[in-house]
Short mmCIF file of C-alpha atoms in Angstrom, two decimals:
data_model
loop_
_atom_site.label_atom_id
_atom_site.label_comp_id
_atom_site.label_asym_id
_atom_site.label_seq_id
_atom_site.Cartn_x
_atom_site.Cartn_y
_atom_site.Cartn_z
CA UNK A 1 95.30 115.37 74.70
CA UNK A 2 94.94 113.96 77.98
CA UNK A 3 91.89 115.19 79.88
CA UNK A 4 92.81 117.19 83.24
CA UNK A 5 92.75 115.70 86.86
CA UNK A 6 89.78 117.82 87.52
CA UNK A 7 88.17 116.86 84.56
CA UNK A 8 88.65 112.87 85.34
CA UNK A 9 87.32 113.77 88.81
CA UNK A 10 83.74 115.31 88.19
CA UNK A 11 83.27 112.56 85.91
CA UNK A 12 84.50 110.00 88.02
CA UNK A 13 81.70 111.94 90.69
CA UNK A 14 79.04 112.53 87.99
CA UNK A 15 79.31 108.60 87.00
CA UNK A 16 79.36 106.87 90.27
CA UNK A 17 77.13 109.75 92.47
CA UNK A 18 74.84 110.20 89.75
CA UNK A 19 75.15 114.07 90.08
CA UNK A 20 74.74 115.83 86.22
CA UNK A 21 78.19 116.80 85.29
CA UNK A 22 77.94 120.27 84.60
CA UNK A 23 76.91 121.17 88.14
CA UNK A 24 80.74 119.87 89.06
CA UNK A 25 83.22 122.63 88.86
CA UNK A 26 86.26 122.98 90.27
CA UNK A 27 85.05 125.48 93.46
CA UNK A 28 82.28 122.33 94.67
CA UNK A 29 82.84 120.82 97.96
CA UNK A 30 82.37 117.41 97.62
CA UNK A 31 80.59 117.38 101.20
CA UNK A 32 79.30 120.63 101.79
CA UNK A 33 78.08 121.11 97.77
CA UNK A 34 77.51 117.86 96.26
CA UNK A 35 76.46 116.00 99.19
CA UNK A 36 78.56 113.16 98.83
CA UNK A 37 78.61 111.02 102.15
CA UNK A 38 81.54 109.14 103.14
CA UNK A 39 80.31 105.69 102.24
CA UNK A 40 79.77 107.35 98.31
CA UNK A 41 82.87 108.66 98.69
CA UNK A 42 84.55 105.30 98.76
CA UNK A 43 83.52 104.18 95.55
CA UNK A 44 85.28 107.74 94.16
CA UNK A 45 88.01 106.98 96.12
CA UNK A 46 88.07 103.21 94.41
CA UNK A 47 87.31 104.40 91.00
CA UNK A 48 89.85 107.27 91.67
CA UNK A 49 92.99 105.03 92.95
CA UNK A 50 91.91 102.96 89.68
CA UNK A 51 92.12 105.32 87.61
CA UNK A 52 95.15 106.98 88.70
CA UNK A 53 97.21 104.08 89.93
CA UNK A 54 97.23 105.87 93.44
CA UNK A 55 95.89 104.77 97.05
CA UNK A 56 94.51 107.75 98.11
CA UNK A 57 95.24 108.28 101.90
CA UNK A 58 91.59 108.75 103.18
CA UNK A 59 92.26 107.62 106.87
CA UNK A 60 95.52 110.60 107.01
CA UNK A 61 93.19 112.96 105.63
CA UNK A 62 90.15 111.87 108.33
CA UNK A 63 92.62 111.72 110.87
CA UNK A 64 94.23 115.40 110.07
CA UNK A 65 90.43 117.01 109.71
CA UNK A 66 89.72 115.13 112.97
CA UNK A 67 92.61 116.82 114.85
CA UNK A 68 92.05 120.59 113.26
CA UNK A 69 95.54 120.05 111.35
CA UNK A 70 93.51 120.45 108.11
CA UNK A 71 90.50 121.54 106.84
CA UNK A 72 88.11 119.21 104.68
CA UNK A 73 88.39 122.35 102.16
CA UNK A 74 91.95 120.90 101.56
CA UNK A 75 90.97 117.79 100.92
CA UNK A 76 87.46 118.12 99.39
CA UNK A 77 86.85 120.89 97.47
CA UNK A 78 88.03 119.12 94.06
CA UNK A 79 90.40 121.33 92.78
CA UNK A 80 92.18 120.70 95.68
CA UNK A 81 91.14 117.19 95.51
CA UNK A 82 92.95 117.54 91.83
CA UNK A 83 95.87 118.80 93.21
CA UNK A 84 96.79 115.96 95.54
CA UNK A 85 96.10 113.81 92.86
CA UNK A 86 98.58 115.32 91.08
CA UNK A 87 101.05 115.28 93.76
CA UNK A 88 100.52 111.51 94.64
CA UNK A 89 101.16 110.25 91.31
CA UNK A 90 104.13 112.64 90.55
CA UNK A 91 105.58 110.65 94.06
CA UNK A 92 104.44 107.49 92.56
CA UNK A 93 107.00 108.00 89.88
CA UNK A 94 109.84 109.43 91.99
CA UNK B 1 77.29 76.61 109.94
CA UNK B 2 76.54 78.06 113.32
CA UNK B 3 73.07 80.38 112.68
CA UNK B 4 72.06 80.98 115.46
CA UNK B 5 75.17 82.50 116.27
CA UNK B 6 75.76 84.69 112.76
CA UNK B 7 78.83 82.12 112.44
CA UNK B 8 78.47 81.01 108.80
CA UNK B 9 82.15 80.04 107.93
CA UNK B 10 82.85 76.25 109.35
CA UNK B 11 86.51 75.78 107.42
CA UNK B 12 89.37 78.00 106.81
CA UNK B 13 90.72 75.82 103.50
CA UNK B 14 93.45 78.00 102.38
CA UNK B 15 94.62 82.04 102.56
CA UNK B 16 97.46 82.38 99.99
CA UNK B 17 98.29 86.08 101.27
CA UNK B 18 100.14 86.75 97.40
CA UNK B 19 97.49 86.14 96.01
CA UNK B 20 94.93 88.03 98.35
CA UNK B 21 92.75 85.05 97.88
CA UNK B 22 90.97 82.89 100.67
CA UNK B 23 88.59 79.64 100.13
CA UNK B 24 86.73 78.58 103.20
CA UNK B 25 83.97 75.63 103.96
CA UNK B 26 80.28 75.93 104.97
CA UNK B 27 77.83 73.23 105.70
CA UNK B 28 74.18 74.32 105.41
CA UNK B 29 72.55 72.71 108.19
CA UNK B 30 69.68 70.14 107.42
CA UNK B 31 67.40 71.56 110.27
CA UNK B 32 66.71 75.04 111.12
CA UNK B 33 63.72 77.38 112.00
CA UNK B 34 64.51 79.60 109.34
CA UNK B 35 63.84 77.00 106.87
CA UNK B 36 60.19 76.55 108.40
CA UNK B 37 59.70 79.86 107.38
CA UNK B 38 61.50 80.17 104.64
CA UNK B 39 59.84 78.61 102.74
CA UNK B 40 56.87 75.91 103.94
CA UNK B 41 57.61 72.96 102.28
CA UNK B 42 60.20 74.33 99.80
CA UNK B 43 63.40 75.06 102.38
CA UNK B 44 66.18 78.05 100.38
CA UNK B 45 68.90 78.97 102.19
CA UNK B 46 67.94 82.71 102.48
CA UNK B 47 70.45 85.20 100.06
CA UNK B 48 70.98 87.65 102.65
CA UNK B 49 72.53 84.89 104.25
CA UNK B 50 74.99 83.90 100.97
CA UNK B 51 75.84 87.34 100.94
CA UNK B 52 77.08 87.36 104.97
CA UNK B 53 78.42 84.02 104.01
CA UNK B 54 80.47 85.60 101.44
CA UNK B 55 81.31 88.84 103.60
CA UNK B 56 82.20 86.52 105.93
CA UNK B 57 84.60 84.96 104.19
CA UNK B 58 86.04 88.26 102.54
CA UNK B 59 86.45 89.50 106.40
CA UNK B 60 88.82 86.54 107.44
CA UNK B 61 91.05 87.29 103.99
CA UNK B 62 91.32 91.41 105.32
CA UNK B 63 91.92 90.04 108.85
CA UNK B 64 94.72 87.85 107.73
CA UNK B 65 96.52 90.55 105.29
CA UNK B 66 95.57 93.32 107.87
CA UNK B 67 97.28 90.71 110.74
CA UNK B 68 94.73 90.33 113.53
CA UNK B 69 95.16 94.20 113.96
CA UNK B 70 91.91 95.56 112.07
CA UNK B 71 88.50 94.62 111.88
CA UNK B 72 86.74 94.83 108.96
CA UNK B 73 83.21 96.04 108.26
CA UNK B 74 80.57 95.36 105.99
CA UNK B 75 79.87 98.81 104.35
CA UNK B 76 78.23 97.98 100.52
CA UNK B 77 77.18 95.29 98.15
CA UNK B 78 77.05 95.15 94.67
CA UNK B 79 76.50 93.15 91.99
CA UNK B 80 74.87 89.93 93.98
CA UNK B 81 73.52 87.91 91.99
CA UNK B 82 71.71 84.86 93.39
CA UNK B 83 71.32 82.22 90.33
CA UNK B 84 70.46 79.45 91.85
CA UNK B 85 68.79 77.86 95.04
CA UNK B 86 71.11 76.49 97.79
CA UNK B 87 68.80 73.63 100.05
CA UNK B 88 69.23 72.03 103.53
CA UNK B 89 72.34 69.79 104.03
CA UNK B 90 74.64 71.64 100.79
CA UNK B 91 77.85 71.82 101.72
CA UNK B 92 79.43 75.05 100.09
CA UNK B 93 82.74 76.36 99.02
CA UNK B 94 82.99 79.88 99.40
CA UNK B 95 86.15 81.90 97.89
CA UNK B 96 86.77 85.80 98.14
CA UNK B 97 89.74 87.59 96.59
CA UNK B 98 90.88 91.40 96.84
CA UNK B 99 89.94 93.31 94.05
CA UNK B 100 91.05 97.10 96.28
CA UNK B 101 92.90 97.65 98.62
CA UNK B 102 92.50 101.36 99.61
CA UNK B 103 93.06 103.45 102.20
CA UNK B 104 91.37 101.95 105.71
CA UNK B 105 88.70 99.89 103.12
CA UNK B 106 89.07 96.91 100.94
CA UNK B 107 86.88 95.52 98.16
CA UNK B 108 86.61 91.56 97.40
CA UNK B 109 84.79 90.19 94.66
CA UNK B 110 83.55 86.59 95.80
CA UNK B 111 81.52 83.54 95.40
CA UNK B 112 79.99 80.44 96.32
CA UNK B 113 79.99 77.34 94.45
CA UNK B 114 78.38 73.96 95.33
CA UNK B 115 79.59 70.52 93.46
CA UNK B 116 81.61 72.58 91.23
CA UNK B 117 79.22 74.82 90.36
CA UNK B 118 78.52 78.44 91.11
CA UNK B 119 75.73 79.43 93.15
CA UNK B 120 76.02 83.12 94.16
CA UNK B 121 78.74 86.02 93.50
CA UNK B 122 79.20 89.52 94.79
CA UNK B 123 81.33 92.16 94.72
CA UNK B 124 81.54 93.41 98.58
CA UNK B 125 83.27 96.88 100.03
CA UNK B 126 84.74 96.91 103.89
CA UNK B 127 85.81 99.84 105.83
CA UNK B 128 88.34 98.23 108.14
CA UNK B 129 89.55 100.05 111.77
CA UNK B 130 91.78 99.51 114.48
CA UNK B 131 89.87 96.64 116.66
CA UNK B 132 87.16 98.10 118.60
CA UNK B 133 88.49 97.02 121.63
CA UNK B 134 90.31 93.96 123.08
CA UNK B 135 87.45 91.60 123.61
CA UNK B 136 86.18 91.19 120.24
CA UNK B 137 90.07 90.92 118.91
CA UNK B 138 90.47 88.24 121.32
CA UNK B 139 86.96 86.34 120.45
CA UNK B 140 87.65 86.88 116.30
CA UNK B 141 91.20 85.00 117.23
CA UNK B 142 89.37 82.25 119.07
CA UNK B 143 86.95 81.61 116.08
CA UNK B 144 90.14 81.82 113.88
CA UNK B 145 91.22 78.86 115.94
CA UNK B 146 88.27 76.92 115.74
CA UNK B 147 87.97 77.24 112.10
CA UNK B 148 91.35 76.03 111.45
CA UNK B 149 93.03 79.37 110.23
CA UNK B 150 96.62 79.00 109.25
CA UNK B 151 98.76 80.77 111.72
CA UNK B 152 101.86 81.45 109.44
CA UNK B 153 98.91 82.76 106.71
CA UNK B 154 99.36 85.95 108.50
CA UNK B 155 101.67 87.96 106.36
#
């Protein structure tokens, strides 16, 4: 069975951030809780569009927190994370 | 190779924008300070400098496939590995190719090799923006000129 987005994610985070896996979970900020800075966050974001076959779009996302048209909750907290993940490769095969 | 002036690529040779690869020239130059110091009586071209030489060369490929309207940015370096020395007077070819293109950064894996032989490698990560502002566009397109980049590269 395939492994779930999430569960690709933490280890994805766990592998390249070098945080112990089991203190990933699905509620964890990737800012705010793991304390992953934005210059970590590209190699997730690499390993991520990898992975996934994706780009993921990291300067939208900036540019949407940066305006107050989204919150980095949306984006960061890694079930939501998951969840555009999801959405990006079900339009990659539209 | 221009120093004292951070300007380490002397030759665009080719940008095939397909392929997201790029080879440039650079002529280590038989005198310089920084070979007194480094090191007395046993002159290295210093790796920090192979590994600008290499970002370097990695930042004219993303400003040719991002078309003169992004700058990229040196933002992480991994996997250098310096294996062997590289003396006064070498003349170097340097080639980069894209091995990410995300979203607003880029990742090029790239090396140097002298008389056929490989000299340094790295695997390099860019965050690329919007050009600062028009002045450093407009000096980045005059050192484009002078290095001989290929107009009709730009994709």
């Amino acid at each position: 069975m395939m492994s779930s987005t999430f569960d690709q994610v933490a280890t994805i985070i766990a592998e390249t951030c070098d945080i112990p896996r089991d203190t990933i979970t699905p509620e964890s900020h990737a800012i705010d809780d793991l304390g992953i800075d934005s210059l970590d966050f590209l190699d997730i974001a690499f390993a991520i569009d990898k992975a996934f076959g994706i780009k993921l779009p990291l300067e939208k996302w900036t540019q949407e927190v940066n305006d107050g048209k989204a919150t980095t909750e949306q984006y960061f907290v890694l079930k939501n994370l998951s969840a555009r993940i999801d959405e990006l490769v079900a339009a990659k095969g539209e | 190779m221009q120093l004292e002036y951070f300007q380490l690529v002397d030759r665009i040779l080719a940008i095939d924008p397909d392929a997201r690869k790029i080879t440039v020239e650079a002529q280590v130059p038989q005198h310089n300070t920084i070979f007194e110091g480094h090191f007395p009586g046993h002159p290295l071209m210093p790796g920090v400098l192979l590994i600008e030489t290499m970002a370097q060369t990695s930042g004219w490929l993303l400003i040719s496939l991002l078309n003169f309207e992004r700058m990229p940015f040196l933002a992480a370096v991994k996997e250098a590995k310096m294996r062997t020395f590289v003396t006064p007077g070498q003349t170097l070819t340097v080639e980069a190719a894209i091995a990410h293109d995300g979203s607003g950064f880029a990742v090029t894996d790239a090396r140097i090799s002298t008389g056929g032989k490989m000299v340094c490698n790295a695997t390099l990560t860019f965050r690329h923006v919007p050009f600062p502002n028009p002045d450093l566009r407009g000096h980045m397109e005059t050192v484009a000129k002078r290095i001989g980049y290929p107009r009709q590269a730009a994709t």
